[in-house]
Coordinates of C-alpha atoms in Angstrom, one line a residue:
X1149 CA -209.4 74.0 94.3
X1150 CA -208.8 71.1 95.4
X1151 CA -206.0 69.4 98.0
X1152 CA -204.0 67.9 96.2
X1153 CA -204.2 70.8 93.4
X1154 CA -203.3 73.3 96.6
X1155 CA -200.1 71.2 97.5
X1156 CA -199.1 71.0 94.1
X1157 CA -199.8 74.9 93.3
X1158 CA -196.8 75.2 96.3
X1159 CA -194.4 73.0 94.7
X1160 CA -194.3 74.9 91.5
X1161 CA -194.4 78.4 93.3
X1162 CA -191.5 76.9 95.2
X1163 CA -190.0 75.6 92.0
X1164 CA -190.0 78.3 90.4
X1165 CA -188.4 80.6 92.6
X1166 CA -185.4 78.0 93.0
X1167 CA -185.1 77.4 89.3
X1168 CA -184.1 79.4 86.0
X1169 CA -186.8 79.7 83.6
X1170 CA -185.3 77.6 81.3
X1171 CA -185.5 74.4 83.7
X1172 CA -188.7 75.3 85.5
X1173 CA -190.2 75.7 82.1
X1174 CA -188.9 72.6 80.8
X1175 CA -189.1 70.1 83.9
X1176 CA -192.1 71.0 85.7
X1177 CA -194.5 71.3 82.2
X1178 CA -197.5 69.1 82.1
X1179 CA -196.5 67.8 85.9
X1180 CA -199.5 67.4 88.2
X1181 CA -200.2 65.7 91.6
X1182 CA -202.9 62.7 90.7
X1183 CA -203.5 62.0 94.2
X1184 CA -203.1 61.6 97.4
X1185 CA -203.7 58.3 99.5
X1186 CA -202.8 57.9 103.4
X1187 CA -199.9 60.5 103.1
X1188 CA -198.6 59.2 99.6
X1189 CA -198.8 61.6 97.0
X1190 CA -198.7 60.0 93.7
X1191 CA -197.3 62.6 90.6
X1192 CA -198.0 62.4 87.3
X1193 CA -195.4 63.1 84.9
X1194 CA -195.0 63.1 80.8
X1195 CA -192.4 61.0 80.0
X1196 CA -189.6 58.2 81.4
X1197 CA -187.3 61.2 80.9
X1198 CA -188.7 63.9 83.4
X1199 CA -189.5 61.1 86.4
X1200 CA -186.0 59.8 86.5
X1201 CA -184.6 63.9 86.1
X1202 CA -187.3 64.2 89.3
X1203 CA -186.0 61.1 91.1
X1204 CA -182.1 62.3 90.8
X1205 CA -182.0 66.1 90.7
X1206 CA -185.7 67.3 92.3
X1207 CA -187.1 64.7 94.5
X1208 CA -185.7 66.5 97.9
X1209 CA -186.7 69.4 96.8
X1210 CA -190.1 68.5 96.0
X1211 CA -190.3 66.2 99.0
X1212 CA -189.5 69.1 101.3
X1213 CA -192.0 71.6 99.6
X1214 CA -194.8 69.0 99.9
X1215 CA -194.0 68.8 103.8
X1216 CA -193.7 72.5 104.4
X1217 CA -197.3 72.5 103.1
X1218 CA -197.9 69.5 104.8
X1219 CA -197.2 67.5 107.7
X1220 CA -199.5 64.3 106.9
X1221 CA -196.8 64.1 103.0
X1222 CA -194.9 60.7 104.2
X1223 CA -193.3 60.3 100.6
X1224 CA -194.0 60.9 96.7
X1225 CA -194.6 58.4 93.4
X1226 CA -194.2 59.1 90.1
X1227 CA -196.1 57.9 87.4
X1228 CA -195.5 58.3 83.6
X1229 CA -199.3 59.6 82.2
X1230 CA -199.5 61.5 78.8
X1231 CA -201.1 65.0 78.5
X1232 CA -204.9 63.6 79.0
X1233 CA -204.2 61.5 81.6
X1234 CA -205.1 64.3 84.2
X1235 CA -208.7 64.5 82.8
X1236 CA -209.0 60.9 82.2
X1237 CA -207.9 60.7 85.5
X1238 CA -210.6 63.3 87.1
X1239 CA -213.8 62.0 84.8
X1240 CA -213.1 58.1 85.7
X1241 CA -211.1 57.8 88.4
X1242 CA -208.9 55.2 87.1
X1243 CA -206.1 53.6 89.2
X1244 CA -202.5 54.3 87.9
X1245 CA -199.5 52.4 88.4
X1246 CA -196.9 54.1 90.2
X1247 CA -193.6 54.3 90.6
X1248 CA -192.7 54.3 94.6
X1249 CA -190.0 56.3 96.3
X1250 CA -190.0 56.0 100.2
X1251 CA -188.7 59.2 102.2
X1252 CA -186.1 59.6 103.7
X1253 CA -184.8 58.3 99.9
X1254 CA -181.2 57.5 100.1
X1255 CA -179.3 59.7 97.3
X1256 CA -178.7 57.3 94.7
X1257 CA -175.2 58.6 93.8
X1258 CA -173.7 60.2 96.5
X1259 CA -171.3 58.0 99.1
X1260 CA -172.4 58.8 102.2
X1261 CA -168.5 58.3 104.2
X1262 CA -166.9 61.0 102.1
X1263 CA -170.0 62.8 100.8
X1264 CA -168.5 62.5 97.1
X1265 CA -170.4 62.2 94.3
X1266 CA -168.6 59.9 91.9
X1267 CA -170.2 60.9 88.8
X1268 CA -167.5 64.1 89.7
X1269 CA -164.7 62.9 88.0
X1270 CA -161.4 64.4 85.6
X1271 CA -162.7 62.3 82.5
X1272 CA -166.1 64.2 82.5
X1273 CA -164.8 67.5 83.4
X1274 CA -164.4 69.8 80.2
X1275 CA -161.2 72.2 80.0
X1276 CA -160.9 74.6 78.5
X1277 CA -159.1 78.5 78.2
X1278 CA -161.4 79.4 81.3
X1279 CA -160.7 76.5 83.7
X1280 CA -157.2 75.8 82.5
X1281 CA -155.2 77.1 85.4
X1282 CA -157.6 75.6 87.7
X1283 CA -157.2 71.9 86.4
X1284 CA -153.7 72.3 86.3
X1285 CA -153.9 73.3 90.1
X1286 CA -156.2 70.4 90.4
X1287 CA -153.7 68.1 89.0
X1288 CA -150.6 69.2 90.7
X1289 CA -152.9 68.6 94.2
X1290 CA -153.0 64.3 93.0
X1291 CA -149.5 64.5 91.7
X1292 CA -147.9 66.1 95.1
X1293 CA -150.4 66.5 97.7
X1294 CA -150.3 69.8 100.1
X1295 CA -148.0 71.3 97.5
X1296 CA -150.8 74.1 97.4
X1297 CA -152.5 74.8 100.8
X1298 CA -154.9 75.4 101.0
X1299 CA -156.0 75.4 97.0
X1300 CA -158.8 77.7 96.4
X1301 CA -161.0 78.1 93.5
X1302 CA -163.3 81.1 93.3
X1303 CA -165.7 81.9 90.1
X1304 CA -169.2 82.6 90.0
X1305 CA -172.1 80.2 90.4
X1306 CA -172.3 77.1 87.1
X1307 CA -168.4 77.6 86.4
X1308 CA -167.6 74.0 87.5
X1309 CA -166.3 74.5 90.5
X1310 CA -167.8 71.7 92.9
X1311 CA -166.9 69.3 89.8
X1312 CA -163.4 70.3 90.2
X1313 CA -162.8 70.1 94.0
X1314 CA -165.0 66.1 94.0
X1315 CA -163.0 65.3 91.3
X1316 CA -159.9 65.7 93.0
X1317 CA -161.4 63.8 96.1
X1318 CA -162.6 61.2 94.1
X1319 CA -159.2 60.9 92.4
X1320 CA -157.1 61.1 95.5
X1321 CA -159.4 58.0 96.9
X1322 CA -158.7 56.4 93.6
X1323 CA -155.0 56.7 94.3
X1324 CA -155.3 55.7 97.9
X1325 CA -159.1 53.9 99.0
X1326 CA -157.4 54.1 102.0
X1327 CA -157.3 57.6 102.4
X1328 CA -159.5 59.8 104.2
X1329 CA -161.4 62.1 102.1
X1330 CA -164.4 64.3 103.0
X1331 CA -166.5 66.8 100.8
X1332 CA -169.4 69.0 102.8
X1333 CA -170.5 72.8 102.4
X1334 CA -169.5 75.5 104.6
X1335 CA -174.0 75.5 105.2
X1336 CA -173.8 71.7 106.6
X1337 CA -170.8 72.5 108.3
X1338 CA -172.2 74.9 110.3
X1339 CA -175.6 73.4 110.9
X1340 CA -173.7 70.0 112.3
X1341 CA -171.6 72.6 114.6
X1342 CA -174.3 74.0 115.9
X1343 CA -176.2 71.1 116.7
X1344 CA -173.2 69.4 118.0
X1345 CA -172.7 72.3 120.0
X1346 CA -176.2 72.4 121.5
X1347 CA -175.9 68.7 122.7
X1348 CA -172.6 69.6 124.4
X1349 CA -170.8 67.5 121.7
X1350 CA -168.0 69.7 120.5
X1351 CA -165.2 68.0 121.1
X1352 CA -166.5 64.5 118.9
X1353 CA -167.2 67.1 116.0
X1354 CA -163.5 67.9 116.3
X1355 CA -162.0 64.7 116.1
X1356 CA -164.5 63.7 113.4
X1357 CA -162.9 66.7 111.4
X1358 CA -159.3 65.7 112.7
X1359 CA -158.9 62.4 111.2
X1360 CA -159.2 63.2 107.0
X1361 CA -156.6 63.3 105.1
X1362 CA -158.2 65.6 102.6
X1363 CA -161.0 68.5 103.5
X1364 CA -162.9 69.9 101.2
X1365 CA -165.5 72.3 102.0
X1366 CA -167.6 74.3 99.6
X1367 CA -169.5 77.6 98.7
X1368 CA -167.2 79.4 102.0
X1369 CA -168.9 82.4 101.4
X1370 CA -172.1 81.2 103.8
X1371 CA -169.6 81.3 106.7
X1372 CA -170.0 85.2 106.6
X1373 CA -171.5 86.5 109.7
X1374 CA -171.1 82.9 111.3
X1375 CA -168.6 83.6 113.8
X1376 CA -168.3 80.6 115.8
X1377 CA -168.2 78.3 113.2
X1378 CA -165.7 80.5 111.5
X1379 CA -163.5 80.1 114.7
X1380 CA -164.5 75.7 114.7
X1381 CA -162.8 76.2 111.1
X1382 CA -159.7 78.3 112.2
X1383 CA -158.7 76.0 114.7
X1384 CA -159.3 73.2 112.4
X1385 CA -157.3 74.9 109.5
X1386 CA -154.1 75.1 111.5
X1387 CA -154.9 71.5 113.1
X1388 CA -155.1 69.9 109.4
X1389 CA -152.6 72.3 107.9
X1390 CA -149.6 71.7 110.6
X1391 CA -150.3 68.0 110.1
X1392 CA -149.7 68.1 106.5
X1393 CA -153.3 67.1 105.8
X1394 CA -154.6 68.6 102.2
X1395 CA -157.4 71.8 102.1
X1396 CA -159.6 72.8 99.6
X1397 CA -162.0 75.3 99.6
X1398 CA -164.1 77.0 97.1
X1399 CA -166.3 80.4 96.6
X1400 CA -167.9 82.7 94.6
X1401 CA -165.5 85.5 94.6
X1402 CA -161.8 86.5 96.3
X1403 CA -162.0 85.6 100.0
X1404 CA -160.8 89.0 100.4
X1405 CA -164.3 90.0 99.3
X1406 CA -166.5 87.9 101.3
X1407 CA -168.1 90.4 103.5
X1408 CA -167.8 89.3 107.7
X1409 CA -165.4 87.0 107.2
X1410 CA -163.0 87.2 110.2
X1411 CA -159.4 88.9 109.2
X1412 CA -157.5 85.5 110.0
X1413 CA -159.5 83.3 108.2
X1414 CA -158.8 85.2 105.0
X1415 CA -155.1 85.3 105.7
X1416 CA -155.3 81.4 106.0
X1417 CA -157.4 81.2 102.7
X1418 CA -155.1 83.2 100.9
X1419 CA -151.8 81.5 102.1
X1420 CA -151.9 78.9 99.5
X1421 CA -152.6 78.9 96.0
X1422 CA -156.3 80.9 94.5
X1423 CA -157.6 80.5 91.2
X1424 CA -160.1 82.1 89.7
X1425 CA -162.3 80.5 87.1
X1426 CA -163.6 82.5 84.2
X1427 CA -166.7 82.2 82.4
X1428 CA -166.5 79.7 79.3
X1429 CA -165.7 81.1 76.2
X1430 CA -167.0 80.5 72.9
X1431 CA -165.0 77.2 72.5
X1432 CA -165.4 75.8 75.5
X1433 CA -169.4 76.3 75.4
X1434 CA -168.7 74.4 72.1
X1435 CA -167.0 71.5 74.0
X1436 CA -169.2 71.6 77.2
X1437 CA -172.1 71.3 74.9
X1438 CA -170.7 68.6 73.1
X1439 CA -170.0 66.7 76.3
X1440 CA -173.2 67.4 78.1
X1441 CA -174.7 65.6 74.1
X1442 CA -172.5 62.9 73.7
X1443 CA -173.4 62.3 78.1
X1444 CA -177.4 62.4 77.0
X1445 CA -176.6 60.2 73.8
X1446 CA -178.1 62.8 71.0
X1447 CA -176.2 63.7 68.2
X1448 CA -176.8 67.5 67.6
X1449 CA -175.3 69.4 63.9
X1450 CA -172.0 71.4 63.9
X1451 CA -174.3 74.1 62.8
X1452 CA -177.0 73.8 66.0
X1453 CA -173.8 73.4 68.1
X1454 CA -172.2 76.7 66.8
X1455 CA -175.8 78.5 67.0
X1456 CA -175.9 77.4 70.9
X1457 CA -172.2 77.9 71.7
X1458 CA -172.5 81.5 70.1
X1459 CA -176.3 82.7 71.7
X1460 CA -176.1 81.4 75.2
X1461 CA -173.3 82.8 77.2
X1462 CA -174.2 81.2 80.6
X1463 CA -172.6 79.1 83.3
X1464 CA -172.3 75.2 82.6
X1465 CA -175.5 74.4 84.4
X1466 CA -177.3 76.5 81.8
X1467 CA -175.5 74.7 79.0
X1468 CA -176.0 71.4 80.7
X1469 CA -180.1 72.1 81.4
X1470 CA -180.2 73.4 77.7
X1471 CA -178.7 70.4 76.5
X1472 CA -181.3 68.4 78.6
X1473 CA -184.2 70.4 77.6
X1474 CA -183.3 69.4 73.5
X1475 CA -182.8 65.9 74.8
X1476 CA -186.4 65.6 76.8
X1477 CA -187.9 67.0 73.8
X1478 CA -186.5 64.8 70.8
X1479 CA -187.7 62.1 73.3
X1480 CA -191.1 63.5 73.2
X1481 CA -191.0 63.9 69.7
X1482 CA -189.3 61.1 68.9
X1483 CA -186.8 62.8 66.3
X1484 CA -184.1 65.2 65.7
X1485 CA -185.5 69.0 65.8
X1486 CA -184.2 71.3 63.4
X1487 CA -182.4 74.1 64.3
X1488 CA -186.0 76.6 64.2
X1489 CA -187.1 74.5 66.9
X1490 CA -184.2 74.9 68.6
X1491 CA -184.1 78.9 68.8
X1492 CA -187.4 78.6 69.5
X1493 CA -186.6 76.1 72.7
X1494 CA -183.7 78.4 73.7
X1495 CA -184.6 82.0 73.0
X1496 CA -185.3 82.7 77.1
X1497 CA -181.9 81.5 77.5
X1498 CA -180.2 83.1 74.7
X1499 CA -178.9 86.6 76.2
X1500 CA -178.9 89.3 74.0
X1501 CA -175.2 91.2 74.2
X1502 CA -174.3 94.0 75.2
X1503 CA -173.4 96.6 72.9
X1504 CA -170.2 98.1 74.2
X1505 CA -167.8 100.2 71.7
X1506 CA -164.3 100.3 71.9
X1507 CA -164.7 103.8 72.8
X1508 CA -167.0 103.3 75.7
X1509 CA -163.9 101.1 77.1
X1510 CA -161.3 103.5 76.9
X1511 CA -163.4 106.2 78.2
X1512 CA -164.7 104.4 81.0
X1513 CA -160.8 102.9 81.8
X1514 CA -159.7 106.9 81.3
X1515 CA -162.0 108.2 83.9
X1516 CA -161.8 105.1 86.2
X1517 CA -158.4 106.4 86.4
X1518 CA -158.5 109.8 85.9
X1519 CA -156.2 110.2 82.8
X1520 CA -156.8 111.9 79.3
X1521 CA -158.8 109.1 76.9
X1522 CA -156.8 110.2 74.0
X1523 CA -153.5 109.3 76.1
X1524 CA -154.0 106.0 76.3
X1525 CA -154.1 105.4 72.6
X1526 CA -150.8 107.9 72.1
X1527 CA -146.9 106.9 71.8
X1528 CA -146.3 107.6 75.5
X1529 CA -144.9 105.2 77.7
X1530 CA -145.8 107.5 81.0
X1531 CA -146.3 105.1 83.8
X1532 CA -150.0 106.7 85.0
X1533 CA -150.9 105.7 81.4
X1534 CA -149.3 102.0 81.4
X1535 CA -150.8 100.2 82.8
X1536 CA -154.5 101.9 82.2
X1537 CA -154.1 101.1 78.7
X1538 CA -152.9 97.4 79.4
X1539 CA -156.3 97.2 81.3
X1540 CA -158.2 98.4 78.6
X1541 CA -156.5 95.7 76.3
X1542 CA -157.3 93.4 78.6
X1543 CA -160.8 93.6 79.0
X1544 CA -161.5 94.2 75.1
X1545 CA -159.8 90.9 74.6
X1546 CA -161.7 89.1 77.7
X1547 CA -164.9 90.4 78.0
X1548 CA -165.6 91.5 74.6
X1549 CA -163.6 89.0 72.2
X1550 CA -162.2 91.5 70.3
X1551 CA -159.0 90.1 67.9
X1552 CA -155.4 91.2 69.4
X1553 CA -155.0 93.0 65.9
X1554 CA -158.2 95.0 66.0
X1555 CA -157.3 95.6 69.4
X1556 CA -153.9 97.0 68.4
X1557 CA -155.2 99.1 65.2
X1558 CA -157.7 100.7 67.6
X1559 CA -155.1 101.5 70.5
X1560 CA -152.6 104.0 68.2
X1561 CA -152.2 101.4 65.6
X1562 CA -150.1 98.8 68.2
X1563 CA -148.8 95.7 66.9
X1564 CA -150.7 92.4 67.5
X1565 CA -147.9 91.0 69.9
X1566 CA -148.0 94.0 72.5
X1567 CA -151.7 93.6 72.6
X1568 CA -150.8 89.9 73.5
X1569 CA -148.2 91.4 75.7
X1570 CA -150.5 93.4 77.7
X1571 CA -153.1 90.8 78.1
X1572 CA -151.0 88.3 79.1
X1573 CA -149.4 90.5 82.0
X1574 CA -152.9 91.7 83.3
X1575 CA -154.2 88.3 83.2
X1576 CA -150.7 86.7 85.2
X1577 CA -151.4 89.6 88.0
X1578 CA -154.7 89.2 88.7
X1579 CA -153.2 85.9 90.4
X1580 CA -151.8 87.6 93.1
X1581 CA -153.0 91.6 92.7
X1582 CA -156.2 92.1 95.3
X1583 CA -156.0 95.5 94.4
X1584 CA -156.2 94.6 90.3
X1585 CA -159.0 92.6 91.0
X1586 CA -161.0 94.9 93.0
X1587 CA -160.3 97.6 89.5
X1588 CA -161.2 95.3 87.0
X1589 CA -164.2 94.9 89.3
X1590 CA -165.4 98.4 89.5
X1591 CA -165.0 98.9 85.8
X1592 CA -166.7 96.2 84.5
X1593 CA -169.8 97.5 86.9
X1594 CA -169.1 101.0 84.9
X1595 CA -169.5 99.3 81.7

């Protein structure tokens, strides 16, 4: 094998693991390193399409996987080459045109003062049942700042969350280009600590932190086990905080839950306002999917848009990189694909449900908490049986989609509007109610 086969055998490997299938599959197809001269490695790629994804979302990535495997990699070129250009390429040993990007390559979109990417804004961000409370958050942070704070957003990976928190940076600056805003992740945060610590710099990287207006620091959850730098962020809560200067953080899950996180950092997170953001529902997949289309200019059918809204129940990066993946290939193809084509592009992403019964929910709820099943479908208002069955509602209705009237004929043959009830109260205490949270949690893993 050759060199330049070798480095590019490492990419992929590299890719792969960072990827989903999906985008691995659909990026990275028919990609190929055509050479390598003086430290330049020139790529081929199959279309206009995939070198400016490469350029914008995977250059770094590639750029650093190149160098792990080898010092001499200065920088990377991309060149558009159709499916035989690799062998026309190895038989003749014709000379391409390339594309040129020289490393270090300055990000094209991000500004480098507040590290805010200003595609991150309120007019692209889709709302809906899941994300509600969270852009209502958002918006009550532009229209009276420190109102909440700090204001933290939790929710798994792909639920929009660093959209949320830029966009309100971006919008504050808007407001006010005089104001101070500055976006970084709780990973950069401590690498510039520690370096600044090492050089016997400390007290610069606290009056670098001391002068925004607005702090925004993402993915907290790396700060577990970090105990210096989760001391450098105490100090600089209560610095920011007792100056009325505005905090926003985000995770995946509860601070509460984020193992080796010191006691008084959580007690700081949890001080202001937290919301949780849900996966999307139905609808909103609907509307992310029609935004992420209308973004990449294709016009996809109600009835391809229902098909994908109802078969992949991901995060918004899936929906977005599905979205992509049609878009790459009608480009390819040079024409709308029909809705076959489509399962067939989709079918590794399209997860296959989980078949759950209404009676695997109340049995599971029952012996979570240790109560007769058939109680919590009888007459009885006994308080050990409340608020188990309001649960149960509650995640028939959330997780499962289940109608408030089929919920209600199920559950003793309730009326529609206590279901709603029920729901509605489970779903206001999980605001505030740790201890909720932390059931919910352990039944769900049951199911």
């Amino acid at each position: 094998m050759e060199e330049k086969d070798k480095l590019w055998s490492k990419v992929l490997d590299d890719m792969e693991l960072a990827l989903s299938k999906v985008n691995f599959a659909m990026w990275f197809k028919d990609t190929f390193v055509a050479k390598i001269d003086n430290g330049v490695v020139s790529i081929g790629v199959p279309s206009a399409f995939v070198k400016e994804w490469f350029v914008s979302k995977y250059h770094k990535m590639i750029f650093k996987s190149l160098r792990d495997a080898s010092e001499h990699v200065r920088s990377i070129e991309y060149s558009i080459m159709k499916s035989d250009a690799k062998k026309n390429l190895e038989e003749n040993g014709k000379k391409t045109h390339f594309i040129g990007l020289e490393l270090p390559l300055h990000d094209l979109y991000i500004n480098k003062e507040d590290n805010l990417n200003p595609r991150y804004t309120f007019e692209s961000f889709v709302i809906g049942s899941f994300n509600e409370l969270a852009h209502t958050a958002a918006q009550a942070i532009i229209r009276n700042p420190v109102s909440y704070n700090p204001l933290f957003f939790y929710g798994s990976t792909g639920r929009g969350k660093t959209h949320l928190i830029q966009a309100i940076g971006n919008h504050l600056k808007h407001i006010d280009p005089n104001k101070k805003v500055y976006y970084i992740t709780s990973d950069k945060f401590h690498q510039e600590f520690t370096s600044m610590l090492l050089d016997g710099k400390v007290n610069s990287f606290k009056e670098k932190y001391k002068k925004y207006d607005v702090f925004i620091m993402d993915d907290i959850q790396f700060l577990s086990k970090k105990e210096r730098t989760q001391e450098e962020l105490f100090h600089l809560f209560d610095y920011l905080s007792g100056s009325n200067k505005q905090i926003i953080f985000s995770s995946d899950q509860h601070p509460n839950y984020i193992n080796d996180l010191e006691d008084r950092l959580k007690s700081r997170f949890v001080s202001g306002m937290i919301v949780d953001i849900q996966a999307p529902d139905y609808e909103s997949r609907v509307a992310i999917i029609k935004n992420k289309a209308k973004a990449r200019n294709i016009d996809l059918t109600d009835e391809i848009i229902d098909y994908l809204g109802s078969v992949v129940e991901g995060n918004i990066r899936e929906l977005e990189g599905i979205v992509n993946n049609i878009s790459c290939q009608m480009e390819l193809k040079r024409r709308m694909l029909d809705l076959g084509e489509i399962r067939h592009l989709v079918k590794d992403a399209a997860k296959p449900t989980k078949s759950v019964s209404v009676k695997d929910v109340l049995k599971t709820v029952a012996q979570f908490y240790d109560i007769e099943e058939s109680s919590i479908t009888d007459k009885t208002r006994k308080k050990e049986v409340v608020k188990p069955r309001q649960v149960a509602m509650y995640i028939l209705r959330e997780d499962y989609n289940i109608s408030y009237p089929a919920i209600g004929a199920k559950l003793g043959g309730r009326d529609h509007t206590t279901v709603i009830h029920s729901y509605d109260k489970v779903k206001n205490d999980i605001k505030s109610n740790n201890q909720l949270i932390q059931e919910l949690t352990k039944i769900r893993a049951m199911l």
